[in-house]
Tab-separated table of C-alpha atoms and ligand atoms in Angstrom:
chain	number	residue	atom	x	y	z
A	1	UNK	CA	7.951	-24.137	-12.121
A	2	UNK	CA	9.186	-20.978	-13.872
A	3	UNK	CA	5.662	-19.487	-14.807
A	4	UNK	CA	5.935	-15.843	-17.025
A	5	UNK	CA	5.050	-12.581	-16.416
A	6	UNK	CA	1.491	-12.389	-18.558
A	7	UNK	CA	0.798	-9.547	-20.218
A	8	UNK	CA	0.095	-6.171	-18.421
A	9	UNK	CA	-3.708	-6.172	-17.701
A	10	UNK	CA	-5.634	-3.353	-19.012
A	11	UNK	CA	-7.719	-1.290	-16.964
A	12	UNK	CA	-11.482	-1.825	-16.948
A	13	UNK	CA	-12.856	1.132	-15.437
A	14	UNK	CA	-13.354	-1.021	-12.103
A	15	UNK	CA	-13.293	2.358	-10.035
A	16	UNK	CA	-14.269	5.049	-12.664
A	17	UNK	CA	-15.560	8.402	-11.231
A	18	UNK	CA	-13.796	7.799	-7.676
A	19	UNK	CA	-11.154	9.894	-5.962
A	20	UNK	CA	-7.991	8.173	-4.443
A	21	UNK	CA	-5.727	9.060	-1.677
A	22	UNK	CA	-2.315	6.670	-2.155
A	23	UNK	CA	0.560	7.417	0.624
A	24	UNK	CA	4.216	6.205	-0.261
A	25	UNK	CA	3.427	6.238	-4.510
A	26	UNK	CA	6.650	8.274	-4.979
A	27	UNK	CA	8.636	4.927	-5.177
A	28	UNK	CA	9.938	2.292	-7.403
A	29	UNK	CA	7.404	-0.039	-6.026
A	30	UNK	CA	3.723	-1.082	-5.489
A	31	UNK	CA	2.853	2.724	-4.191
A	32	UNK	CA	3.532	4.606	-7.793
A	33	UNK	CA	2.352	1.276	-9.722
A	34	UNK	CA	-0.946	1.468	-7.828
A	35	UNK	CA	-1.366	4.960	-8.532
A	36	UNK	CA	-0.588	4.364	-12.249
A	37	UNK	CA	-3.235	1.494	-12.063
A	38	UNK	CA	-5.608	3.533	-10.572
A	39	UNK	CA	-5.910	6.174	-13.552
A	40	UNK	CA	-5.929	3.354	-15.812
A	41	UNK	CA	-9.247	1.909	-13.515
A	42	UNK	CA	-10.694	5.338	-14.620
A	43	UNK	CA	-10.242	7.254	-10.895
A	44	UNK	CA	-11.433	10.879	-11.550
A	45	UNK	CA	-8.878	12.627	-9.315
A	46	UNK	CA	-6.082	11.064	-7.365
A	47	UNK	CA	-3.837	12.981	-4.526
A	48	UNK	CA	-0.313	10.664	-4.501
A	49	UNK	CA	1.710	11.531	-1.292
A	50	UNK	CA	5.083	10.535	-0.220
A	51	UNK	CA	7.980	11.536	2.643
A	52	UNK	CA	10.309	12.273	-0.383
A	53	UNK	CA	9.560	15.743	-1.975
A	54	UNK	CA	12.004	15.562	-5.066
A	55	UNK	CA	10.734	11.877	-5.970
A	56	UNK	CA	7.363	13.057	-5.409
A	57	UNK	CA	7.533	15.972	-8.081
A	58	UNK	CA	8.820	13.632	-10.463
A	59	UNK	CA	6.235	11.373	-10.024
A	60	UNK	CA	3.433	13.646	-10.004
A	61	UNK	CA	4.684	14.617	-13.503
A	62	UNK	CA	4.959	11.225	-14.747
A	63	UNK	CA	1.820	10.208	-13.526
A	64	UNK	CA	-0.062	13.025	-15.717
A	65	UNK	CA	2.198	12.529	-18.783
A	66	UNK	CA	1.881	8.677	-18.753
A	67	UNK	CA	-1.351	8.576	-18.110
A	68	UNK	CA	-3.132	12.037	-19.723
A	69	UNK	CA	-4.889	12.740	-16.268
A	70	UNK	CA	-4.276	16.146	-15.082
A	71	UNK	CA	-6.243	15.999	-11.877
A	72	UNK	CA	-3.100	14.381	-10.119
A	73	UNK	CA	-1.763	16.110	-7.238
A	74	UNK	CA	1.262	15.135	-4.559
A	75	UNK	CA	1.491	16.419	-0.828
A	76	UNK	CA	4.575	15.728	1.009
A	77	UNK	CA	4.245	13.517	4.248
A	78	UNK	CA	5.359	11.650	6.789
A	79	UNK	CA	2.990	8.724	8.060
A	80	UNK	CA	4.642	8.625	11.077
A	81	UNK	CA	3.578	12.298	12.133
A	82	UNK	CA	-0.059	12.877	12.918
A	83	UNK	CA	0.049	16.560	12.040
A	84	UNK	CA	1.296	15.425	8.236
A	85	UNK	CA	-1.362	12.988	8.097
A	86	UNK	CA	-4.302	15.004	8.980
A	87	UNK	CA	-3.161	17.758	6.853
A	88	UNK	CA	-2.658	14.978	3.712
A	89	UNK	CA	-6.329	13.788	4.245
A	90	UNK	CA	-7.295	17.316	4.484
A	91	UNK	CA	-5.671	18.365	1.226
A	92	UNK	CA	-6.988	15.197	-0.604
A	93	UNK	CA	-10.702	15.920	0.687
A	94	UNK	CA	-9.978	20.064	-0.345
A	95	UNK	CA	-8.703	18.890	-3.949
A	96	UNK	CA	-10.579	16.370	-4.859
A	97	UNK	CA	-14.221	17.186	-3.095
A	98	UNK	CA	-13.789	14.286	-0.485
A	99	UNK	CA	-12.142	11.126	-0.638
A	100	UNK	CA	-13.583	7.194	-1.978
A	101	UNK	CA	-10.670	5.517	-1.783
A	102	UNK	CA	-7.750	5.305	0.557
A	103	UNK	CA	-5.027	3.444	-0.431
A	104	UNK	CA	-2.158	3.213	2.842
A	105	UNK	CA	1.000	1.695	1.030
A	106	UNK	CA	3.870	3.393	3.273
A	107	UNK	CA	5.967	0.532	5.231
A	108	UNK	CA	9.801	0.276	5.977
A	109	UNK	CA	11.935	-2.397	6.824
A	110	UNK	CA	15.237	-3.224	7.418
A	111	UNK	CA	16.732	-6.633	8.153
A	112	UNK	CA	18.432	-7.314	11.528
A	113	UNK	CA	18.721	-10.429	13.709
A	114	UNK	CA	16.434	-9.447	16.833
A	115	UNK	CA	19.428	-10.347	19.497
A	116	UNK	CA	21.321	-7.453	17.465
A	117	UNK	CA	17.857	-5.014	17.621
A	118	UNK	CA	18.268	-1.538	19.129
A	119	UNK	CA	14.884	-0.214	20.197
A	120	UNK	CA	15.414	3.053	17.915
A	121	UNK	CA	14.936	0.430	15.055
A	122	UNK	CA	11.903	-1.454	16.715
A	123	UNK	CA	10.227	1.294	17.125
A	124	UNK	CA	11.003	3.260	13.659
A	125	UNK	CA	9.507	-0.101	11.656
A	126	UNK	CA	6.574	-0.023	14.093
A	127	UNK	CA	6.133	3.543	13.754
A	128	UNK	CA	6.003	4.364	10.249
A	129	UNK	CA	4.579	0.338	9.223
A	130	UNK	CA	1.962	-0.272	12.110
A	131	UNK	CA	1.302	3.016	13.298
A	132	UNK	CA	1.533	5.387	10.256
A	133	UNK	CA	-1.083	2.585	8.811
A	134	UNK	CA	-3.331	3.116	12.335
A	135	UNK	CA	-2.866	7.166	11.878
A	136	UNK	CA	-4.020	6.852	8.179
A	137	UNK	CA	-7.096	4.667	8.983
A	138	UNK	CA	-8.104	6.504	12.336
A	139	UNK	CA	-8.355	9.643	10.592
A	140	UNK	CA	-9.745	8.595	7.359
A	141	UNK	CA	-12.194	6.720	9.107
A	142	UNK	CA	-13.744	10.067	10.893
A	143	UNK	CA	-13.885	11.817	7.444
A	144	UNK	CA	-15.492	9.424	5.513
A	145	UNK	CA	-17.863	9.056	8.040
A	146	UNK	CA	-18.854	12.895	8.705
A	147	UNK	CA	-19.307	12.629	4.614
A	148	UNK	CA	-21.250	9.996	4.302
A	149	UNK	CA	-21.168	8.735	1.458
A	150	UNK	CA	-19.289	5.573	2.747
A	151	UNK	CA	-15.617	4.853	1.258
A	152	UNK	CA	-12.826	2.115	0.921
A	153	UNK	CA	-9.478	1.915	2.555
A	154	UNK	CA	-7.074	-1.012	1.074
A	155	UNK	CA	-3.826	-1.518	3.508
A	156	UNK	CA	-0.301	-3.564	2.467
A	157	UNK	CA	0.180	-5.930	4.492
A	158	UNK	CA	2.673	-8.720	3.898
A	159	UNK	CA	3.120	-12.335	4.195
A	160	UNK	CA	5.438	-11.894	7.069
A	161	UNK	CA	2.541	-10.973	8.756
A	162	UNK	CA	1.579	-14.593	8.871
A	163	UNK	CA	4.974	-16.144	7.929
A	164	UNK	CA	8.853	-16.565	9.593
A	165	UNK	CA	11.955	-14.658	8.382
A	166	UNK	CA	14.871	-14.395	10.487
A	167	UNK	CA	15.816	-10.620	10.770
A	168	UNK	CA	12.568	-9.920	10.464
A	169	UNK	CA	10.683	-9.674	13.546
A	170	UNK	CA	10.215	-6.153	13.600
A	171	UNK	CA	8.435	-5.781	10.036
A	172	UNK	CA	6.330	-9.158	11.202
A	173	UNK	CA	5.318	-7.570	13.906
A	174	UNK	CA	4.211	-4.590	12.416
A	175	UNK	CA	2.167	-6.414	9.604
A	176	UNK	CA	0.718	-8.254	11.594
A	177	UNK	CA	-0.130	-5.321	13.459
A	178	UNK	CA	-1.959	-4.163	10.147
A	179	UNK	CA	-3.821	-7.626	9.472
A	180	UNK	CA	-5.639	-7.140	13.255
A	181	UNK	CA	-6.056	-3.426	12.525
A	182	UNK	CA	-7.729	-4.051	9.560
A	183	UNK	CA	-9.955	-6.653	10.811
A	184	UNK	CA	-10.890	-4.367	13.895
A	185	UNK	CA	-11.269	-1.106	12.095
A	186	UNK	CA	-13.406	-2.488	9.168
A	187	UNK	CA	-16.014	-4.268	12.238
A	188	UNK	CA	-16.249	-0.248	13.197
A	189	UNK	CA	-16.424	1.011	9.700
A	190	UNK	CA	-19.077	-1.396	8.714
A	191	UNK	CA	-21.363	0.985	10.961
A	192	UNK	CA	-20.908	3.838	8.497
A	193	UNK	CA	-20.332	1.898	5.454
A	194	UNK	CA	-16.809	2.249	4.882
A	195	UNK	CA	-14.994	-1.336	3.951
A	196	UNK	CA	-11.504	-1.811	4.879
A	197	UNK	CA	-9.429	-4.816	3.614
A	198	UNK	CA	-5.509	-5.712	2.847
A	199	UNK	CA	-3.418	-7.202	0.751
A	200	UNK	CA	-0.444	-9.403	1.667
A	201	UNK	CA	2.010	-9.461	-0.884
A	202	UNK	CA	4.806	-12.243	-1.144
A	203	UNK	CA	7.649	-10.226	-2.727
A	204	UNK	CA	8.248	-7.594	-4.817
A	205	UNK	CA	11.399	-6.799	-6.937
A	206	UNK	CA	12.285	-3.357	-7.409
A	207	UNK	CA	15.647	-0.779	-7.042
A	208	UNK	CA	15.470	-0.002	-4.229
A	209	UNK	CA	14.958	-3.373	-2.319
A	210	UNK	CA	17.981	-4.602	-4.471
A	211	UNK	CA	19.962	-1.819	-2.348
A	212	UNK	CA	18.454	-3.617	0.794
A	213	UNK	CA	18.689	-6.564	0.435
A	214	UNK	CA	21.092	-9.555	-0.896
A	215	UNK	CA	21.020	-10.848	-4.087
A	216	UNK	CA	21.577	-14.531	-2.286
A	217	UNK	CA	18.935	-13.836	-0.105
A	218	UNK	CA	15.988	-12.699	-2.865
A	219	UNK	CA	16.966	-15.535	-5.127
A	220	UNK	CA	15.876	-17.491	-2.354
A	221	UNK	CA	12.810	-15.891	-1.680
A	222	UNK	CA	12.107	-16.046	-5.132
A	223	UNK	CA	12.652	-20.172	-5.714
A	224	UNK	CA	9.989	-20.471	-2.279
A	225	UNK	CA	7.223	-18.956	-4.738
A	226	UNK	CA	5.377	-21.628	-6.937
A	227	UNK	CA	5.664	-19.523	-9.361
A	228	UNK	CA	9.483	-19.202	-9.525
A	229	UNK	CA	9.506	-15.145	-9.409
A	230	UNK	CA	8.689	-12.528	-7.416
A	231	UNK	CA	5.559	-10.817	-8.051
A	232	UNK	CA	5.536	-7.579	-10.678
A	233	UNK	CA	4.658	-4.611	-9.018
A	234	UNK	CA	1.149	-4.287	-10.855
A	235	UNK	CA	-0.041	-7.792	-10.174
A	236	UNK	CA	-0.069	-6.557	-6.399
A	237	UNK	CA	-1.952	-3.219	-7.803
A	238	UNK	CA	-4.748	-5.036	-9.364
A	239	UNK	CA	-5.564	-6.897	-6.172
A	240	UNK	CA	-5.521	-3.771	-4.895
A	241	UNK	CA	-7.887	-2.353	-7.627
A	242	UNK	CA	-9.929	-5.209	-6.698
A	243	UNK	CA	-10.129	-4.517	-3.133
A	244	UNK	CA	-10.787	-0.684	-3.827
A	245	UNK	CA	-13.991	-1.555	-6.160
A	246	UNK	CA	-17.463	-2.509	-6.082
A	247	UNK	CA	-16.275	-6.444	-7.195
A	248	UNK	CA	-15.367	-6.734	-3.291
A	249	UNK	CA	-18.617	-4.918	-2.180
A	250	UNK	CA	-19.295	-8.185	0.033
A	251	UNK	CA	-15.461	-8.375	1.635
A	252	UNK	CA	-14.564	-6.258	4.376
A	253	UNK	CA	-12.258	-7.190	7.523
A	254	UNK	CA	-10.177	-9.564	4.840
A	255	UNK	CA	-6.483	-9.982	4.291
A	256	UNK	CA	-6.159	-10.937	0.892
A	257	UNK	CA	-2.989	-12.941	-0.277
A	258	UNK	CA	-1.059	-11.864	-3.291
A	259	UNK	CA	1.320	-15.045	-3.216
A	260	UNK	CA	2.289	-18.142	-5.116
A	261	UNK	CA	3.143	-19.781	-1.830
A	262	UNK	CA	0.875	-21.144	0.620
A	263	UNK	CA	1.410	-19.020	4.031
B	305	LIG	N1	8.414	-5.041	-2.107
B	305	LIG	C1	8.019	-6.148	-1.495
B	305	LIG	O1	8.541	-7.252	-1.730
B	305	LIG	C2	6.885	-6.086	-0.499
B	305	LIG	C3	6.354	-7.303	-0.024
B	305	LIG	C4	5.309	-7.265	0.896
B	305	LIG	C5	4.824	-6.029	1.323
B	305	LIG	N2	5.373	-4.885	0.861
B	305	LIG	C6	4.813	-3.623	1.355
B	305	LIG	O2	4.392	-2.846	0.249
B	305	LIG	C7	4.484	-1.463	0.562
B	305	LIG	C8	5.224	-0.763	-0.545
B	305	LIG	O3	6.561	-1.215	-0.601
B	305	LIG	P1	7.411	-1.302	-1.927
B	305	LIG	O4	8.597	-2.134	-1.598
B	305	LIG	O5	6.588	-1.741	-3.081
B	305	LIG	O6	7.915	0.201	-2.171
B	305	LIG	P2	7.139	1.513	-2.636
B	305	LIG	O7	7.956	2.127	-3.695
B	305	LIG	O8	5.704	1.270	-2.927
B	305	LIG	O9	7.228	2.382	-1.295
B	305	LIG	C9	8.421	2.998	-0.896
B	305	LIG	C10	8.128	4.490	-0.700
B	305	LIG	O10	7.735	4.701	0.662
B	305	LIG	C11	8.152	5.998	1.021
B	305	LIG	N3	8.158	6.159	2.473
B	305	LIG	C12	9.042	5.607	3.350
B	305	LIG	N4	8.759	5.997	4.597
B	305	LIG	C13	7.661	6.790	4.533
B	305	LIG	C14	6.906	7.507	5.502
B	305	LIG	N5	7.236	7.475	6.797
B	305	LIG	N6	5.831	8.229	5.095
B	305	LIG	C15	5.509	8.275	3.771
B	305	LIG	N7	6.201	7.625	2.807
B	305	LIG	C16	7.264	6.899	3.178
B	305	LIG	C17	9.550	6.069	0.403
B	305	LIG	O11	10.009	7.410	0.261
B	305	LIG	C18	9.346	5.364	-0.944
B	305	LIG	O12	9.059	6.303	-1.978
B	305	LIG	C19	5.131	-1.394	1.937
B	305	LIG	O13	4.144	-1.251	2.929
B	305	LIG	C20	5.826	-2.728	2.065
B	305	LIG	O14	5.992	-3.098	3.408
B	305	LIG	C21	6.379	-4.883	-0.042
């Protein structure tokens, strides 16, 4: 079944007043669409941070134009070093007067049959997907608790983490590396009152995963969903919005599917 796109859901103020952190929003994906989203939830302030300085700029510009909020601000960084994450956390906390929300979208794949696998590329999926992820959570985690004022931290996971691709067993891995990370970290978190959940998403069309990936190979991804299509960028946002509000107040430890397909 072929079901539509529905309209684009407005925002409802689910996280007005907050401050939000967002790594990898200088995209064409879920990072920049959950940023957008996050305005439109009425956020306060909002640091977006990326590994690409150029797209970054851009997007920092776009974000205040398209959305009127001029308390947007971008730091350039790289998950994958600890010395560019604590200095991200530590601008966000600087520029916004601490952080409520944590949003940890960076992940990188690439596609390769595991026979074929080098460990450079093992490890760079691992790196950036499952440990830039740990990196962003360890650290966050020891702010929001000297603040105390509790907090929320949403990670992307992915189906894969529960599911079989072939060329794939690298970025598997690694999500499933963030589905037990989550469910660990939030047990500790819980002590402070900081919740920490993810969100699996199915797929997600965009540019750059066109460049990726084949077209053969996303049309069949696409005809495994229920729904016929892959997901739009801001339907994975909005679970996200949900996951960063006060709706989930009672979910922590929880991977959330964002999927028309049973995994
Ligand atoms: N697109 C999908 O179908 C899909 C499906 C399931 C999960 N996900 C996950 O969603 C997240 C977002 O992916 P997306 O495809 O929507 O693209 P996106 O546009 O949200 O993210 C890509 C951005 O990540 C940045 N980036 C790459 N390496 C980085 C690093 N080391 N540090 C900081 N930033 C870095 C890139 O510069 C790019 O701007 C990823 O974690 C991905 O694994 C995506």
């Amino acid at each position: 079944m072929d079901i539509k796109v529905p309209e684009y859901v407005k925002g409802h103020n689910l996280i007005e007043g907050k401050s939000v952190l967002i790594t990898a929003a200088a995209g064409a994906g879920i990072g920049f669409s959950a940023a957008t989203k996050a305005v439109e939830e009425g956020c306060r302030a909002i640091v977006i941070s990326d590994i690409h300085e150029g797209r970054l700029q851009a997007s920092v510009e776009k974000l205040k134009t398209e959305t009127g909020l001029q308390s947007v601000f971008g730091k350039v960084g790289n998950v994958a070093v600890e010395e560019d994450v604590q200095a991200l956390i530590d601008f966000a906390v600087e520029k916004m007067d601490g952080v409520d929300i944590l949003i940890n979208n960076a992940g990188l794949g690439t596609s390769r049959l595991l026979v074929e696998m080098e460990d450079a590329e093992w490890n760079k999926v691992i790196d950036v997907t499952l440990n830039g992820t740990m990196r962003m959570t360890r650290y966050m985690m020891k702010v929001m608790q000297a603040r105390g004022k509790g907090g929320v931290i949403v990670n992307n996971a992915s189906v894969l983490g529960w599911r079989a691709q072939k060329e794939q067993a690298h970025y598997a891995a690694a999500k499933a590396g963030v589905m037990a990370l989550t469910r660990c970290a939030a047990l500790e978190a819980a002590d402070f009152g900081v919740r920490i959940n993810a969100v699996a998403p199915s797929i997600v069309l965009h540019p750059m995963l066109r460049k990726s990936a084949s077209e053969e190979l996303l049309a069949e991804l696409e005809a495994a969903e229920a729904y016929g299509r892959a997901a739009e960028a801001w339907e994975v946002a909005n679970v996200m919005m949900f996951l960063a509000s006060d709706y989930s107040s009672y979910m922590t430890g929880e991977i959330v599917s964002c999927s028309s397909q049973r995994s």
